């Protein structure tokens, strides 16, 4: 099929999905600013909050000297308190949205980019046609109207571009931001708020000598995933965060395309985790280090009240083995990694900052005295454990085999295709499903291309039931294994080489297409993505 036919087919699918008869008949409901909406606000929906988001090209001062061309989302609040939106002015980050469970939200998305694009609300439990599936991609000048009620519990969710085969490049250019949800239960805990509740979006970027973003997606980088040379926090390089002598809530998002972090405080202070993807844990957990793969979030508690003024602390990413050894050679750098990059499948990695090496992420400086008003609650929010016996397929787990072969990234041997639902991808609505992600667990030995895959499923959050790893991979695995948080609600889980991770996921309320894919965005774009059809 040639490209034109593909495009026409996509349009047809798009309009069919929207319930619009012909691909040539544009609906007449027009937005302000000349955008043409491809769908209409629904009559029965009365929004508590209405935000208009516009995707545009922009130039932002990131480094000293020349400005950097990025793709920037800018928002305005049409209805609701101004506090629901922070445009993150002066950075490439998309606006931070702060919403409350139970609110009815209308998000009007205008595409003013010289390319197709669409946004997806990662981790949010929304109807299929509000989820930003790539089939809804907007052309320049088009608008999509999202309407949904916030059903999720309080948590640090996010949103990003989800455009067919160019998600990685679009997210890298700036199309990603936070979607923070609060609820009464969380608010009753009296956790640090305002200036003491700090979102930290961790990403990596490379710049050329003109300060422009470098993104290359040749085969090597696609197989490994793009690794930037510069760590960015909230869109800034070499970030230093000034703090006061009191307790903080840090909301970490790994918004990188493919980089996996193994985070620890440089002075050996344990990491106190209070939340993961789908909100607060039942109770806080302490770890020497925590793993954070692309798409995942972590909420940390850090108390600086005993620190003296001037103290500096660094959040580092520590060394780990990202893959099994083959002939004694780390596949992705790391241990004894070679200058300028590691090895993958016998080929040189191209990053100056290889995956699994040791480097600083964020520097913190205690610069003022303040009274501490918070102590870490012993218990946070209750979490009901899902039971295998309640799964519709309790004795027959749905297995999703992860593989990279012949220069392709596959799920159960399949590559992404729009409108290509296979029988094992059909899920009854309102069922609980037992799902296992198998990354060469049964192989005993990995192929050259066993890599870590952060697996994500759209729709409702899931729970991790167990992790199993084969003996061949156990040495590498030991460099990461105590950094996984098993409790709480998740929407993305890192599956290491030789590992099998079993989860329980509810598919309640909404019928339609819900994607599952690797959140290494280069893998996703290479086709490591599929749809479930819930019906
Ligand atoms: Cu964060 Cu399908 O995406
Ligand atoms: Cu998602
Ligand atoms: Cu992957």
Coordinates of C-alpha atoms and ligand atoms in Angstrom, one line a residue:
X1 CA 0.0 0.0 0.0
X2 CA 1.5 3.4 -0.9
X3 CA 1.6 6.3 1.5
X4 CA -1.3 8.2 -0.1
X5 CA -3.6 5.2 0.2
X6 CA -2.4 4.7 3.8
X7 CA -3.2 8.3 4.6
X8 CA -6.7 8.1 3.1
X9 CA -7.3 4.9 4.9
X10 CA -6.3 6.5 8.1
X11 CA -8.6 9.4 7.5
X12 CA -11.5 7.0 6.8
X13 CA -10.8 5.1 9.9
X14 CA -10.6 8.3 11.8
X15 CA -13.9 9.6 10.7
X16 CA -15.6 6.2 10.9
X17 CA -14.4 6.0 14.5
X18 CA -15.8 9.5 15.2
X19 CA -19.1 8.5 13.7
X20 CA -18.7 10.8 10.8
X21 CA -20.0 9.4 7.5
X22 CA -17.6 10.5 4.7
X23 CA -14.0 11.4 5.0
X24 CA -14.6 14.4 2.8
X25 CA -17.4 16.0 4.8
X26 CA -15.8 18.2 7.5
X27 CA -18.0 19.0 10.4
X28 CA -18.8 22.6 10.5
X29 CA -18.3 23.3 14.2
X30 CA -15.4 25.6 14.1
X31 CA -13.0 26.7 16.8
X32 CA -11.8 30.2 17.5
X33 CA -8.6 31.0 15.7
X34 CA -9.6 29.3 12.5
X35 CA -9.2 25.7 13.7
X36 CA -11.7 23.2 12.4
X37 CA -12.9 20.7 14.9
X38 CA -13.1 17.0 13.8
X39 CA -15.6 16.3 16.6
X40 CA -18.2 18.2 18.5
X41 CA -18.7 18.8 22.2
X42 CA -21.4 16.5 23.4
X43 CA -24.8 18.0 24.4
X44 CA -25.1 16.3 27.8
X45 CA -21.6 17.1 29.0
X46 CA -21.3 20.1 31.3
X47 CA -17.7 20.7 31.9
X48 CA -16.4 21.9 35.3
X49 CA -13.1 22.7 33.7
X50 CA -12.4 23.6 30.1
X51 CA -8.8 24.1 28.9
X52 CA -7.8 24.9 25.4
X53 CA -4.3 23.5 24.4
X54 CA -2.6 24.5 21.3
X55 CA 0.5 22.7 19.8
X56 CA 2.8 25.1 18.1
X57 CA 6.4 25.6 17.0
X58 CA 8.4 27.8 19.4
X59 CA 11.9 29.0 20.2
X60 CA 13.0 28.6 23.8
X61 CA 16.1 29.7 25.6
X62 CA 17.4 26.4 27.0
X63 CA 21.2 26.8 26.7
X64 CA 23.2 30.0 26.8
X65 CA 23.3 31.6 23.3
X66 CA 21.0 30.6 20.5
X67 CA 17.4 29.6 21.3
X68 CA 16.3 26.1 20.6
X69 CA 13.4 25.3 18.2
X70 CA 10.9 23.0 20.0
X71 CA 7.3 22.0 19.8
X72 CA 5.4 23.6 22.6
X73 CA 2.0 23.1 24.0
X74 CA 0.4 26.3 25.4
X75 CA -2.9 26.3 27.3
X76 CA -5.5 28.7 28.4
X77 CA -8.3 28.1 30.9
X78 CA -11.7 28.8 29.4
X79 CA -13.5 27.6 32.5
X80 CA -12.3 26.7 36.0
X81 CA -9.8 28.2 38.4
X82 CA -6.5 29.5 36.9
X83 CA -4.6 27.1 39.1
X84 CA -5.6 24.1 36.9
X85 CA -3.0 25.2 34.4
X86 CA 0.7 26.1 34.5
X87 CA 2.1 26.7 31.1
X88 CA 5.7 26.1 32.2
X89 CA 6.6 29.3 30.3
X90 CA 10.2 29.4 29.1
X91 CA 10.6 25.6 28.8
X92 CA 9.7 23.1 26.1
X93 CA 7.5 21.2 28.6
X94 CA 3.8 21.1 27.9
X95 CA 1.6 22.7 30.6
X96 CA 1.2 21.0 34.0
X97 CA -2.5 20.3 34.5
X98 CA -3.9 20.0 38.1
X99 CA -7.3 18.4 38.3
X100 CA -9.5 16.8 40.8
X101 CA -11.1 13.4 40.9
X102 CA -14.8 13.8 39.9
X103 CA -14.3 16.8 37.8
X104 CA -15.7 16.8 34.3
X105 CA -13.0 18.1 32.0
X106 CA -13.1 19.4 28.4
X107 CA -9.7 19.6 26.7
X108 CA -9.8 21.3 23.4
X109 CA -6.7 20.4 21.4
X110 CA -5.6 22.6 18.5
X111 CA -2.9 21.4 16.2
X112 CA -0.9 24.2 14.7
X113 CA 2.2 22.1 14.0
X114 CA 3.4 21.5 10.4
X115 CA 2.7 17.8 11.0
X116 CA 0.0 15.4 12.2
X117 CA -0.3 14.9 15.9
X118 CA -2.5 13.8 18.8
X119 CA -2.2 13.8 22.6
X120 CA -2.8 10.8 24.9
X121 CA -3.5 11.0 28.6
X122 CA -1.1 8.4 30.0
X123 CA -2.5 6.5 33.0
X124 CA -6.0 8.0 32.8
X125 CA -9.1 5.8 32.7
X126 CA -11.0 7.5 29.9
X127 CA -13.3 6.3 27.1
X128 CA -11.5 4.8 24.1
X129 CA -12.3 7.8 21.8
X130 CA -10.9 10.2 24.4
X131 CA -7.6 8.3 24.8
X132 CA -5.6 9.8 21.9
X133 CA -5.2 6.6 19.9
X134 CA -3.0 7.4 16.8
X135 CA -6.0 6.9 14.5
X136 CA -7.3 10.3 15.8
X137 CA -4.2 12.2 14.6
X138 CA -5.0 15.8 13.7
X139 CA -3.7 17.6 10.7
X140 CA -2.5 21.1 11.0
X141 CA -5.5 23.4 11.6
X142 CA -7.6 20.7 13.1
X143 CA -9.0 20.5 16.6
X144 CA -10.0 17.5 18.8
X145 CA -12.4 17.9 21.7
X146 CA -11.7 15.5 24.6
X147 CA -14.4 15.3 27.3
X148 CA -14.2 13.0 30.3
X149 CA -14.8 12.8 34.0
X150 CA -11.7 12.3 36.1
X151 CA -12.2 8.7 37.5
X152 CA -8.6 8.2 38.6
X153 CA -7.5 8.4 42.1
X154 CA -5.0 11.1 43.1
X155 CA -1.7 10.6 41.3
X156 CA 1.0 11.9 39.0
X157 CA -0.2 11.1 35.5
X158 CA 1.1 12.7 32.3
X159 CA 0.3 13.3 28.6
X160 CA 2.2 13.2 25.4
X161 CA 2.0 12.9 21.7
X162 CA 1.0 9.5 20.4
X163 CA 1.3 9.9 16.6
X164 CA 1.8 6.8 14.5
X165 CA 5.5 6.1 14.0
X166 CA 6.7 9.5 15.1
X167 CA 5.8 9.5 18.8
X168 CA 9.5 9.4 19.8
X169 CA 10.4 12.4 17.7
X170 CA 7.4 14.4 18.8
X171 CA 7.8 13.7 22.5
X172 CA 11.5 14.6 22.2
X173 CA 10.6 17.9 20.5
X174 CA 8.5 18.8 23.6
X175 CA 5.0 17.3 23.3
X176 CA 4.8 16.0 26.9
X177 CA 3.5 17.4 30.2
X178 CA 2.2 16.4 33.6
X179 CA -1.5 15.6 34.5
X180 CA -1.7 15.8 38.2
X181 CA -4.9 14.5 39.9
X182 CA -5.8 15.1 43.5
X183 CA -8.7 13.7 45.6
X184 CA -10.1 14.1 49.1
X185 CA -8.4 11.0 50.5
X186 CA -5.0 12.3 49.5
X187 CA -5.8 15.8 50.7
X188 CA -6.8 14.5 54.2
X189 CA -3.2 13.2 54.6
X190 CA -1.9 16.8 54.7
X191 CA 1.2 16.0 52.6
X192 CA 3.6 18.9 51.6
X193 CA 1.8 21.2 49.2
X194 CA 2.5 24.2 47.0
X195 CA 6.2 25.0 46.8
X196 CA 6.9 21.8 48.7
X197 CA 5.2 19.5 46.2
X198 CA 7.7 19.6 43.4
X199 CA 7.2 17.8 40.0
X200 CA 10.5 16.7 38.5
X201 CA 10.3 15.6 34.8
X202 CA 13.5 13.8 34.0
X203 CA 14.5 13.6 30.3
X204 CA 17.6 13.4 28.2
X205 CA 18.5 15.5 25.1
X206 CA 21.3 16.1 22.8
X207 CA 22.1 19.5 21.3
X208 CA 24.2 20.5 18.3
X209 CA 26.6 23.5 18.2
X210 CA 23.7 25.7 17.2
X211 CA 21.9 24.7 20.4
X212 CA 19.3 22.7 18.3
X213 CA 17.9 19.4 19.4
X214 CA 19.6 16.4 17.8
X215 CA 17.4 13.5 17.1
X216 CA 18.7 10.7 15.0
X217 CA 16.8 7.5 14.5
X218 CA 19.0 5.3 12.4
X219 CA 18.7 1.6 13.0
X220 CA 21.2 1.4 15.9
X221 CA 19.5 4.1 17.9
X222 CA 16.1 2.7 17.2
X223 CA 17.1 -0.8 18.4
X224 CA 18.6 0.6 21.6
X225 CA 16.4 3.6 21.9
X226 CA 17.6 7.2 21.6
X227 CA 19.9 8.2 24.5
X228 CA 20.5 12.0 24.9
X229 CA 23.9 13.2 26.2
X230 CA 22.4 15.8 28.6
X231 CA 20.1 15.1 31.5
X232 CA 17.3 17.6 31.7
X233 CA 15.1 18.2 34.7
X234 CA 11.9 20.2 34.1
X235 CA 13.3 21.1 30.7
X236 CA 16.6 22.5 32.1
X237 CA 20.1 21.1 32.0
X238 CA 22.3 21.0 35.1
X239 CA 19.3 21.7 37.3
X240 CA 19.9 22.9 40.9
X241 CA 16.9 22.8 43.1
X242 CA 17.0 25.1 46.2
X243 CA 15.1 23.7 49.2
X244 CA 14.2 24.8 52.7
X245 CA 14.8 22.8 55.9
X246 CA 11.6 20.9 55.8
X247 CA 9.8 17.9 54.2
X248 CA 9.1 17.7 50.5
X249 CA 7.0 15.7 48.1
X250 CA 8.9 15.0 44.9
X251 CA 6.9 13.8 41.9
X252 CA 9.3 12.1 39.4
X253 CA 8.3 11.4 35.8
X254 CA 10.7 9.6 33.5
X255 CA 9.7 11.4 30.3
X256 CA 12.8 10.2 28.4
X257 CA 12.4 8.3 25.2
X258 CA 14.4 5.3 26.2
X259 CA 16.7 6.0 29.2
X260 CA 16.3 4.0 32.3
X261 CA 17.4 5.5 35.6
X262 CA 18.6 3.8 38.8
X263 CA 18.1 6.6 41.3
X264 CA 19.8 7.1 44.6
X265 CA 20.8 9.9 46.9
X266 CA 24.6 10.4 46.8
X267 CA 25.1 10.4 50.5
X268 CA 23.4 7.0 51.0
X269 CA 20.2 8.3 52.5
X270 CA 17.6 5.7 51.6
X271 CA 15.0 6.7 49.0
X272 CA 11.5 7.0 50.6
X273 CA 8.8 6.1 48.1
X274 CA 5.3 7.2 48.8
X275 CA 3.7 6.8 45.4
X276 CA 4.0 5.2 41.9
X277 CA 2.2 5.5 38.6
X278 CA -1.3 5.3 39.9
X279 CA -0.9 7.4 43.1
X280 CA 0.1 6.9 46.7
X281 CA 1.1 3.5 48.1
X282 CA -0.6 1.9 51.1
X283 CA 2.4 2.9 53.2
X284 CA 5.8 4.4 52.5
X285 CA 8.7 2.1 51.4
X286 CA 12.4 2.6 51.7
X287 CA 14.9 1.5 49.1
X288 CA 18.6 2.0 48.6
X289 CA 17.9 2.9 45.0
X290 CA 14.8 2.9 42.8
X291 CA 14.4 2.0 39.1
X292 CA 12.5 4.5 36.9
X293 CA 11.9 3.5 33.3
X294 CA 10.3 5.6 30.5
X295 CA 6.7 6.4 31.3
X296 CA 6.9 5.5 35.0
X297 CA 6.4 7.9 37.9
X298 CA 7.6 7.8 41.5
X299 CA 6.6 10.0 44.4
X300 CA 9.3 10.5 46.9
X301 CA 9.3 11.9 50.4
X302 CA 12.5 13.8 51.5
X303 CA 12.9 15.5 54.7
X304 CA 15.6 18.2 54.9
X305 CA 14.8 19.4 58.4
X306 CA 17.9 18.0 59.9
X307 CA 20.2 19.4 57.2
X308 CA 22.5 22.3 57.8
X309 CA 22.3 25.3 55.5
X310 CA 24.5 25.0 52.5
X311 CA 24.2 21.2 52.4
X312 CA 24.3 19.8 48.8
X313 CA 22.8 16.6 47.9
X314 CA 22.7 14.9 44.5
X315 CA 20.1 12.5 43.0
X316 CA 22.3 10.2 40.9
X317 CA 21.6 7.5 38.4
X318 CA 23.8 4.5 39.4
X319 CA 25.5 1.9 37.3
X320 CA 23.5 -1.2 36.4
X321 CA 23.6 -4.0 33.8
X322 CA 20.8 -3.4 31.3
X323 CA 21.2 -6.8 29.8
X324 CA 22.5 -10.3 30.2
X325 CA 26.1 -11.0 29.4
X326 CA 27.1 -12.6 26.2
X327 CA 30.7 -13.7 26.0
X328 CA 31.3 -11.6 29.1
X329 CA 30.4 -8.5 27.3
X330 CA 27.7 -6.1 28.6
X331 CA 25.3 -5.4 25.8
X332 CA 24.6 -1.8 26.6
X333 CA 27.7 -0.4 28.2
X334 CA 27.7 -0.1 31.9
X335 CA 30.3 -2.0 33.8
X336 CA 33.7 -1.3 32.3
X337 CA 31.9 0.4 29.5
X338 CA 34.0 1.6 26.6
X339 CA 34.7 5.3 26.1
X340 CA 32.0 7.0 24.1
X341 CA 29.5 4.2 24.6
X342 CA 28.9 0.6 25.3
X343 CA 28.2 -2.4 23.2
X344 CA 24.9 -3.7 22.1
X345 CA 24.6 -6.9 20.2
X346 CA 28.3 -6.5 19.3
X347 CA 27.7 -3.0 17.9
X348 CA 28.9 0.3 19.4
X349 CA 26.4 2.4 21.3
X350 CA 26.4 5.9 20.0
X351 CA 25.6 7.7 23.2
X352 CA 28.2 9.6 25.2
X353 CA 26.1 8.8 28.2
X354 CA 25.5 5.1 27.9
X355 CA 22.5 3.4 29.6
X356 CA 23.5 2.0 32.9
X357 CA 26.5 4.3 33.5
X358 CA 26.8 6.5 36.6
X359 CA 25.9 10.2 36.4
X360 CA 24.2 13.0 38.3
X361 CA 20.5 13.8 37.6
X362 CA 19.6 16.6 40.0
X363 CA 21.5 18.7 42.5
X364 CA 19.7 20.0 45.6
X365 CA 20.9 22.8 47.8
X366 CA 19.5 23.5 51.3
X367 CA 19.5 27.3 51.2
X368 CA 17.0 28.5 53.8
X369 CA 15.7 27.8 57.2
X370 CA 12.0 27.1 57.6
X371 CA 9.9 25.4 60.2
X372 CA 9.0 21.8 59.2
X373 CA 5.2 21.2 59.4
X374 CA 5.0 17.7 58.1
X375 CA 5.9 14.2 59.2
X376 CA 5.8 11.1 57.1
X377 CA 2.4 9.3 57.6
X378 CA 2.8 5.7 58.6
X379 CA 0.0 4.7 56.3
X380 CA -1.0 6.6 53.1
X381 CA -4.1 5.4 51.1
X382 CA -5.6 1.9 51.4
X383 CA -5.1 -0.3 48.3
X384 CA -7.3 -3.3 47.8
X385 CA -5.2 -6.2 46.4
X386 CA -6.6 -7.7 43.2
X387 CA -7.1 -11.4 43.4
X388 CA -6.0 -13.9 40.7
X389 CA -9.1 -16.0 41.5
X390 CA -11.3 -13.1 40.3
X391 CA -9.6 -12.9 36.9
X392 CA -11.7 -14.0 33.9
X393 CA -8.7 -16.0 32.8
X394 CA -7.3 -17.1 36.2
X395 CA -5.9 -20.4 34.9
X396 CA -4.9 -19.1 31.4
X397 CA -2.8 -16.0 31.7
X398 CA -2.6 -13.9 28.6
X399 CA 1.0 -14.0 27.6
X400 CA 2.7 -11.2 25.7
X401 CA 6.0 -12.2 24.4
X402 CA 8.5 -9.4 24.0
X403 CA 11.1 -9.9 21.3
X404 CA 13.6 -8.0 19.1
X405 CA 14.6 -9.9 16.1
X406 CA 15.7 -9.2 12.6
X407 CA 15.8 -5.5 13.3
X408 CA 12.2 -5.4 14.5
X409 CA 10.5 -5.1 17.9
X410 CA 7.5 -7.3 18.3
X411 CA 4.7 -8.3 20.7
X412 CA 3.8 -11.9 20.3
X413 CA 5.6 -11.8 17.0
X414 CA 3.4 -9.0 15.7
X415 CA 4.1 -5.5 14.7
X416 CA 1.7 -2.6 15.2
X417 CA -1.0 -2.2 12.6
X418 CA -4.1 0.0 12.8
X419 CA -7.3 -2.0 12.9
X420 CA -5.6 -5.4 13.2
X421 CA -7.2 -7.0 16.2
X422 CA -6.3 -10.7 16.7
X423 CA -8.6 -13.1 18.7
X424 CA -6.3 -13.1 21.7
X425 CA -6.5 -9.3 21.8
X426 CA -10.2 -9.2 22.4
X427 CA -11.1 -8.6 26.1
X428 CA -14.6 -8.7 27.6
X429 CA -15.6 -5.4 29.1
X430 CA -15.7 -5.3 33.0
X431 CA -13.4 -8.2 33.3
X432 CA -10.2 -8.6 35.3
X433 CA -7.3 -10.1 33.2
X434 CA -4.2 -12.0 34.3
X435 CA -1.4 -10.8 31.9
X436 CA 2.2 -11.9 31.7
X437 CA 5.0 -10.0 29.9
X438 CA 7.6 -12.5 28.9
X439 CA 11.0 -11.1 27.9
X440 CA 12.8 -14.3 27.0
X441 CA 12.1 -15.9 30.5
X442 CA 11.6 -19.4 29.1
X443 CA 14.4 -19.2 26.6
X444 CA 17.0 -20.0 29.2
X445 CA 19.3 -17.9 27.1
X446 CA 18.7 -14.6 25.5
X447 CA 19.2 -13.7 21.9
X448 CA 21.5 -10.9 21.1
X449 CA 18.6 -8.5 21.2
X450 CA 17.1 -9.1 24.7
X451 CA 16.6 -5.6 26.1
X452 CA 14.7 -4.1 28.9
X453 CA 11.2 -3.1 27.9
X454 CA 9.0 -0.8 29.9
X455 CA 5.6 -2.2 29.1
X456 CA 2.6 0.1 29.3
X457 CA -1.1 -0.6 29.0
X458 CA -3.7 2.2 28.4
X459 CA -6.8 2.5 30.5
X460 CA -7.1 1.4 34.0
X461 CA -4.1 0.9 36.3
X462 CA -2.9 -2.6 37.1
X463 CA -1.2 -4.4 40.0
X464 CA 2.0 -6.4 39.8
X465 CA 1.5 -10.0 41.0
X466 CA 5.0 -11.5 40.5
X467 CA 8.4 -11.1 38.9
X468 CA 10.4 -14.2 37.8
X469 CA 13.8 -14.2 36.2
X470 CA 15.7 -17.1 34.6
X471 CA 19.1 -18.1 36.0
X472 CA 21.1 -17.0 33.0
X473 CA 20.0 -13.4 33.7
X474 CA 20.3 -13.4 37.5
X475 CA 23.6 -11.6 37.7
X476 CA 22.5 -8.6 35.6
X477 CA 19.2 -8.7 37.3
X478 CA 20.8 -8.4 40.7
X479 CA 22.0 -4.9 39.8
X480 CA 18.4 -3.6 39.5
X481 CA 16.1 -5.9 41.4
X482 CA 15.8 -4.2 44.7
X483 CA 14.8 -1.0 43.0
X484 CA 11.4 -2.2 41.9
X485 CA 8.3 -1.2 43.7
X486 CA 5.9 -4.0 43.6
X487 CA 3.0 -2.5 45.5
X488 CA 0.5 0.2 44.4
X489 CA -1.2 0.9 41.1
X490 CA 0.9 0.8 37.9
X491 CA 0.4 1.5 34.3
X492 CA 4.0 0.9 33.2
X493 CA 6.3 -1.9 34.3
X494 CA 9.9 -2.5 33.4
X495 CA 10.5 -6.0 32.2
X496 CA 14.2 -6.9 32.2
X497 CA 15.9 -9.4 29.9
X498 CA 15.2 -13.0 31.0
X499 CA 12.3 -11.8 33.1
X500 CA 8.6 -12.5 33.2
X501 CA 6.3 -10.1 35.0
X502 CA 2.7 -11.1 35.8
X503 CA 0.1 -8.4 36.4
X504 CA -3.7 -8.2 37.1
X505 CA -5.5 -5.5 35.1
X506 CA -9.1 -4.5 35.2
X507 CA -10.8 -3.5 32.0
X508 CA -13.9 -1.8 33.4
X509 CA -16.4 0.7 32.0
X510 CA -15.3 1.4 28.5
X511 CA -15.4 -0.5 25.3
X512 CA -13.2 0.1 22.3
X513 CA -9.5 0.1 21.5
X514 CA -6.9 0.4 24.3
X515 CA -3.3 0.2 23.4
X516 CA -0.5 -1.8 25.0
X517 CA 3.1 -1.2 24.0
X518 CA 6.7 -0.7 25.0
X519 CA 7.3 2.8 26.4
X520 CA 10.8 2.9 24.9
X521 CA 9.5 5.3 22.3
X522 CA 11.8 4.1 19.6
X523 CA 10.6 0.6 20.2
X524 CA 7.0 1.8 20.1
X525 CA 7.6 3.6 16.8
X526 CA 9.3 0.4 15.4
X527 CA 6.1 -1.4 16.0
X528 CA 6.3 -2.7 19.5
X529 CA 2.7 -1.7 20.1
X530 CA -0.7 -3.3 19.7
X531 CA -4.4 -2.6 20.5
X532 CA -6.7 -4.5 22.8
X533 CA -10.3 -4.4 21.7
X534 CA -12.5 -4.3 24.8
X535 CA -16.1 -5.4 24.0
Ligands
LIG1 CU1 2.5 7.0 27.5 CU2 0.5 4.7 24.8 O1 1.5 5.9 26.1
LIG2 CU1 -0.7 5.5 28.0
LIG3 CU1 11.1 -2.0 24.3

